[in-house]
C-alpha positions as MATLAB code, in Angstrom:
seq = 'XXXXXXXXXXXXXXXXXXXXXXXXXXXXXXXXXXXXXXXXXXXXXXXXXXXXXXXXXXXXXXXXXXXXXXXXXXXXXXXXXXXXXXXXXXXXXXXXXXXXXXXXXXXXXXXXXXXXXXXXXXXXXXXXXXXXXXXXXXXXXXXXXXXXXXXXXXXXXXXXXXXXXXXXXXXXXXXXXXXXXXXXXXXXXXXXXXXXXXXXXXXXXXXXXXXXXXXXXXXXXXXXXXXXXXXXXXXXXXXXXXXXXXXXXXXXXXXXXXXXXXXXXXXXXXXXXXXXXXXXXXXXXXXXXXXXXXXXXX';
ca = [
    -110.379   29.257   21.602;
    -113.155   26.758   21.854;
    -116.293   28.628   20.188;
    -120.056   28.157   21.864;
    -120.836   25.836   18.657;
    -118.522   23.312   19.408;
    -120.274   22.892   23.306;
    -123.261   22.771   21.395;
    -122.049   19.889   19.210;
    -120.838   18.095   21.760;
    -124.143   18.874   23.711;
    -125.661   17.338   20.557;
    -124.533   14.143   21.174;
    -125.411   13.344   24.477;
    -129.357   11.775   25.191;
    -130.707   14.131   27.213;
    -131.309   17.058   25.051;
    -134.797   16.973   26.002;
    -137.229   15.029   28.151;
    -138.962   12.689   26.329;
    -140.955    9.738   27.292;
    -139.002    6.621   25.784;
    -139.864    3.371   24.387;
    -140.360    2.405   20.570;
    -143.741    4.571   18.431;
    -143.433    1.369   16.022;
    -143.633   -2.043   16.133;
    -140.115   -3.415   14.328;
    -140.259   -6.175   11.890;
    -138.514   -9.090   13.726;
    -138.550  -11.746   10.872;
    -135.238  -10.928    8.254;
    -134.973   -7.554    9.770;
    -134.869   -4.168    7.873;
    -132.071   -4.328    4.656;
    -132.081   -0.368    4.835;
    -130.642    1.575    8.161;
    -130.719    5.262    9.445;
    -129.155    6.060   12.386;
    -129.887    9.809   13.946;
    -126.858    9.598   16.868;
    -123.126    8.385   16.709;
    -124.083    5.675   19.751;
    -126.762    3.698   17.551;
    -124.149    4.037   14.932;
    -122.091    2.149   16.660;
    -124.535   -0.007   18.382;
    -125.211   -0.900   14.705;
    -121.840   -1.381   13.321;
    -120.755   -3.540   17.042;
    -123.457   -5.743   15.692;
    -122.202   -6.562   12.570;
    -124.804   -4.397   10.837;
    -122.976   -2.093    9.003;
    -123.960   -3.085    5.340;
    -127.313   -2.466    5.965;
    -126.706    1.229    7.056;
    -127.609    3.242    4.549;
    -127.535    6.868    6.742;
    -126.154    8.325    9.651;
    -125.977   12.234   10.737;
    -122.723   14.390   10.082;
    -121.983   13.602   13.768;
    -121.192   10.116   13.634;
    -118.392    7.791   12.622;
    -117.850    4.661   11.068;
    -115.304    2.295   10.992;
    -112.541    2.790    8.858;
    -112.546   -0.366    6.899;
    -116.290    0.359    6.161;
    -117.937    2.072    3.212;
    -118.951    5.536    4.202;
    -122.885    5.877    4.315;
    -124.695    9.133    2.964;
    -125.040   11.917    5.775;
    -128.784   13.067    6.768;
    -127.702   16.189    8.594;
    -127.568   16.871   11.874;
    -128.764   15.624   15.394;
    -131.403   18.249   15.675;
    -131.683   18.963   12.254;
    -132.538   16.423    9.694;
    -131.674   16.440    5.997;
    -135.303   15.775    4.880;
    -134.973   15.223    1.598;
    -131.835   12.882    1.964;
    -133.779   11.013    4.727;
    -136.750   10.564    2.150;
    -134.299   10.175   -1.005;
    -132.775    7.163    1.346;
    -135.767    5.158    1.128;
    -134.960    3.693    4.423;
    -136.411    0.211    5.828;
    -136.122    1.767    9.995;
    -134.830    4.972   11.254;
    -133.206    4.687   14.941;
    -134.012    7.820   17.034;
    -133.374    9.064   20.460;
    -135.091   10.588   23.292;
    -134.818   14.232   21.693;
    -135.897   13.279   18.265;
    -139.789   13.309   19.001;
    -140.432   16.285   17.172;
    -138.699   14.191   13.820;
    -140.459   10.748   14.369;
    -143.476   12.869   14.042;
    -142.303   14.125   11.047;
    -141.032   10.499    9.846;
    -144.155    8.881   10.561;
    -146.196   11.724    8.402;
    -143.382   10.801    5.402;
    -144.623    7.005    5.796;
    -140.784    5.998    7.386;
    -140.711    4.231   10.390;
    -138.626    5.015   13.685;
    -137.630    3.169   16.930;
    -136.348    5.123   19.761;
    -133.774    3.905   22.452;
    -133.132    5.575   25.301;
    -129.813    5.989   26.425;
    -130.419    8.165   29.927;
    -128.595    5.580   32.281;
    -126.210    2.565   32.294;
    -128.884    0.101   32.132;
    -130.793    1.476   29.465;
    -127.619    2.074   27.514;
    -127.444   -1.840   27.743;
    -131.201   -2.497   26.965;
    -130.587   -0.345   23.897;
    -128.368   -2.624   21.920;
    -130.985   -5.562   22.629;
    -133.909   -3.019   21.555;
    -131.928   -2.364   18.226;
    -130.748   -6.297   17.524;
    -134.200   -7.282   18.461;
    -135.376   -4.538   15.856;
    -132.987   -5.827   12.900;
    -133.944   -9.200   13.393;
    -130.295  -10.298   14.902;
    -132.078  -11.164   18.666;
    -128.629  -13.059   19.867;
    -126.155  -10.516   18.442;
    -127.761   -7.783   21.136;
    -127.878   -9.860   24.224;
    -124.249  -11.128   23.364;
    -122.674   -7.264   23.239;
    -124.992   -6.407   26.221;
    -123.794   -9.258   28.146;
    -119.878   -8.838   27.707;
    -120.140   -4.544   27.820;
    -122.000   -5.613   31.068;
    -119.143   -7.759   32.348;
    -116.411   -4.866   31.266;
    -118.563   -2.612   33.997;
    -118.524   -5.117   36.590;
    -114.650   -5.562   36.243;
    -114.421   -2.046   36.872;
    -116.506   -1.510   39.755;
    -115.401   -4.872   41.436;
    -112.133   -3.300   41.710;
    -112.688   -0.067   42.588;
    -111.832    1.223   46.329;
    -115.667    1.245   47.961;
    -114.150    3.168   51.296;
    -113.113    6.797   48.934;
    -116.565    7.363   46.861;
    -114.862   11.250   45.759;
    -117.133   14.310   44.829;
    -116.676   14.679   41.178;
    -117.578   17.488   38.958;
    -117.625   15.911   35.051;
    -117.446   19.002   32.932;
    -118.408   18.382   29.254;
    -118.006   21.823   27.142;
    -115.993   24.690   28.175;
    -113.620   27.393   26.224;
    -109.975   26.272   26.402;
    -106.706   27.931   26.499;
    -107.703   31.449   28.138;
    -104.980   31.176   31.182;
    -108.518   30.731   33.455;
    -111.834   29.132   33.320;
    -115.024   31.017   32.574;
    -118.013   29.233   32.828;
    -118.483   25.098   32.284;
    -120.802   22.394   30.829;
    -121.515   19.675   33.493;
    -123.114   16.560   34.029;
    -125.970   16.816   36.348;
    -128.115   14.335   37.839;
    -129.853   13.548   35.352;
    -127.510   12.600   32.899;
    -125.442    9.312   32.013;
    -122.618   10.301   33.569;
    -124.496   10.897   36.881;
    -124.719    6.641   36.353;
    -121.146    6.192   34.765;
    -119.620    7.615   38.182;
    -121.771    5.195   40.476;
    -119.879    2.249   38.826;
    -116.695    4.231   38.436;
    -116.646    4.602   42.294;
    -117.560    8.679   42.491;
    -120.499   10.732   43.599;
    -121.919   13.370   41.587;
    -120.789   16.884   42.738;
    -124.026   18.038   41.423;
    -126.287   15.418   42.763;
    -128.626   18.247   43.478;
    -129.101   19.708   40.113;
    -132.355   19.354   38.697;
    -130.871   19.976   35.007;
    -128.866   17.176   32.926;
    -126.507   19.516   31.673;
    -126.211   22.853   33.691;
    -123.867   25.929   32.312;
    -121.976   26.669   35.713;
    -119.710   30.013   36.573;
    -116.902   30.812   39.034;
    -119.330   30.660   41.606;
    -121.094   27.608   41.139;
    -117.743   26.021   40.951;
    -116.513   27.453   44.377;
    -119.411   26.625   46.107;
    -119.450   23.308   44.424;
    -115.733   22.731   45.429;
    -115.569   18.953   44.533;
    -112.680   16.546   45.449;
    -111.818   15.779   41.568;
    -112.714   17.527   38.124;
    -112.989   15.459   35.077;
    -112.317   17.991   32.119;
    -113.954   15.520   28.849;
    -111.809   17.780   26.251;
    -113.666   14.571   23.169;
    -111.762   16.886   20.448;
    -109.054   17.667   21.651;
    -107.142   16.994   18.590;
    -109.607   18.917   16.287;
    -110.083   21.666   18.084;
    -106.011   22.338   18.516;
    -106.392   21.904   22.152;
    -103.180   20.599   24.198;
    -104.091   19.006   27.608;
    -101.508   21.187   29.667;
    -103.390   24.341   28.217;
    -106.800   22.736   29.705;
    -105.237   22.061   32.996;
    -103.458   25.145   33.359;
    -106.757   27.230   32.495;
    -108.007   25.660   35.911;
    -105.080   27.413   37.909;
    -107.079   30.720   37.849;
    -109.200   28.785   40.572;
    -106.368   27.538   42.889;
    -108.568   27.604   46.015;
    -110.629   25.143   44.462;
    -109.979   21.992   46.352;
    -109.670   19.655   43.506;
    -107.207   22.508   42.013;
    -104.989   22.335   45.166;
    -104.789   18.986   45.413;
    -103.772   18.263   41.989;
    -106.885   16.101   40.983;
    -108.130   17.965   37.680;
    -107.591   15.563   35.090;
    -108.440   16.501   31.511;
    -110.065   13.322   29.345;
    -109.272   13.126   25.921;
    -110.913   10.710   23.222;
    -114.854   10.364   21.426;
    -115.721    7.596   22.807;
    -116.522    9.759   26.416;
    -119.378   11.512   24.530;
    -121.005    8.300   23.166;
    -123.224    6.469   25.520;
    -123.050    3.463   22.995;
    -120.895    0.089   22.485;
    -117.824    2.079   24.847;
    -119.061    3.157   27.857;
    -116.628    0.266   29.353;
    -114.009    2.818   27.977;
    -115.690    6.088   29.716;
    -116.098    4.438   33.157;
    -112.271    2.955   33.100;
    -111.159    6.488   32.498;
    -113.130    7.664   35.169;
    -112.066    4.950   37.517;
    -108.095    5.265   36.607;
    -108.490    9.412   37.298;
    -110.805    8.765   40.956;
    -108.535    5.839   42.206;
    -105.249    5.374   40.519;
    -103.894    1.883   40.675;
    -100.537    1.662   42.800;
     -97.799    2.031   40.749;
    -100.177    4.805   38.117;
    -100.813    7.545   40.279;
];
């Protein structure tokens, strides 16, 4: 059984936690670059490591991963709640923050440590931020490169997609698995990345009239919702002992749902849907394979 933490860990993840204006509360140093790193969210992580800056981080939250080849660097707690005195003991040059964190860059700025935010709320600025954060290490041409070819990964996708069938999609990101029938869900509303992610995967938003990023939905909603396709993101699956016929066949219990009766819930396995960083390439080809299987796939 999936436990209300681990939708809140997931939650944790994703930008939108709060609304928050965006744009940097420092000016970044832009000759050598900052020699000492803190990252507060697994996608500047890997914004960070995609641009070859992984020996200057020197701390990332218990959330995120690096790659395997690479030392491990010390944890500062959580998303939402910082190890202070590791932050501090740290010393770092820059801490990267997100749209949530302006309660902590507050708290940064009072401990003399400075922040830049990105802000990670739609496709685009998921591809401004890896420019913001090159441009803030001091490695300009590194963030316009990886902007440039995720970019061109998008494009591929969406220039191939089938423009005539644009689907009503329901992305559900947190549920409880395994119970023989669904409960309640986590989707992505309108004003999340995924609302964005579907545009160039070739889908509409089921909930393109939520005003909430990430609304907790019950058997109701999801009748009168009925979309064409659910896309189940089950990130960890393989950590939280969860098969992908058990998520499906919790979804029976609502067989006159129309994506239920037509056989178009597919369950989504893998971090790299929960990270609006260096993979989103990754999330929308999922997306696109589920909402318009190739000939020959389906």
């Amino acid at each position: 059984m999936v436990q209300r933490t681990t939708v809140i860990v997931v939650l944790a993840v994703l930008p939108l936690l709060a609304a928050c204006p965006s744009g940097s509360p420092v000016t970044p140093p832009v000759d050598n670059g900052p020699e000492r790193l803190v990252s507060m969210a697994p996608s500047i992580t890997e914004i960070l490591y995609a641009l070859e800056l992984g020996d200057r981080v020197v701390g990332v939250t218990r959330y995120c991963q690096v790659p395997a080849d690479q030392p491990v660097p010390s944890r500062v707690g959580g998303y939402v709640d910082p190890d202070w005195e590791a932050l501090v003991g740290l010393r770092p040059d820059l801490v990267f923050t997100m749209e949530s964190h302006a309660a902590a860059e507050r708290r940064f700025a009072d401990l003399g440590l400075k922040s830049v935010r990105v802000d990670q709320a739609s496709v685009d600025g998921i591809l401004n931020s890896f420019v913001v954060v090159a441009d803030a290490c001091g490695v300009h041409e590194r963030g316009r490169v990886l902007r440039d070819r995720v970019a061109s990964q998008l494009r591929a996708v969406r220039d191939r997609g089938n423009a005539d069938s644009r689907p009503r999609v329901l992305v559900v990101i947190g549920r409880e698995i395994g119970r023989g029938h669904v409960t309640s869900v986590w989707a992505a509303g309108k004003g999340s990345f995924y609302d964005d992610l579907l545009t160039w995967a070739g889908g509409v938003n089921a909930l393109e009239e939520s005003s909430v990023a990430y609304p907790e939905l019950g058997p109701e909603g999801l009748l009168s919702l009925d979309p064409d396709v659910v896309l189940d993101i089950v990130a960890d699956a393989s950590t939280r002992g969860a098969s992908t016929e058990a998520a499906v066949a919790d979804w029976r219990s609502f067989a006159s749902l129309r994506a239920v009766g037509e056989g178009r819930v597919h369950v989504l396995t893998g971090d790299a849907l929960v990270i609006p960083g260096p993979r989103i390439g990754k999330i929308v080809e999922a997306f696109a394979e589920a909402l318009h299987p190739l000939s020959g796939d389906a």
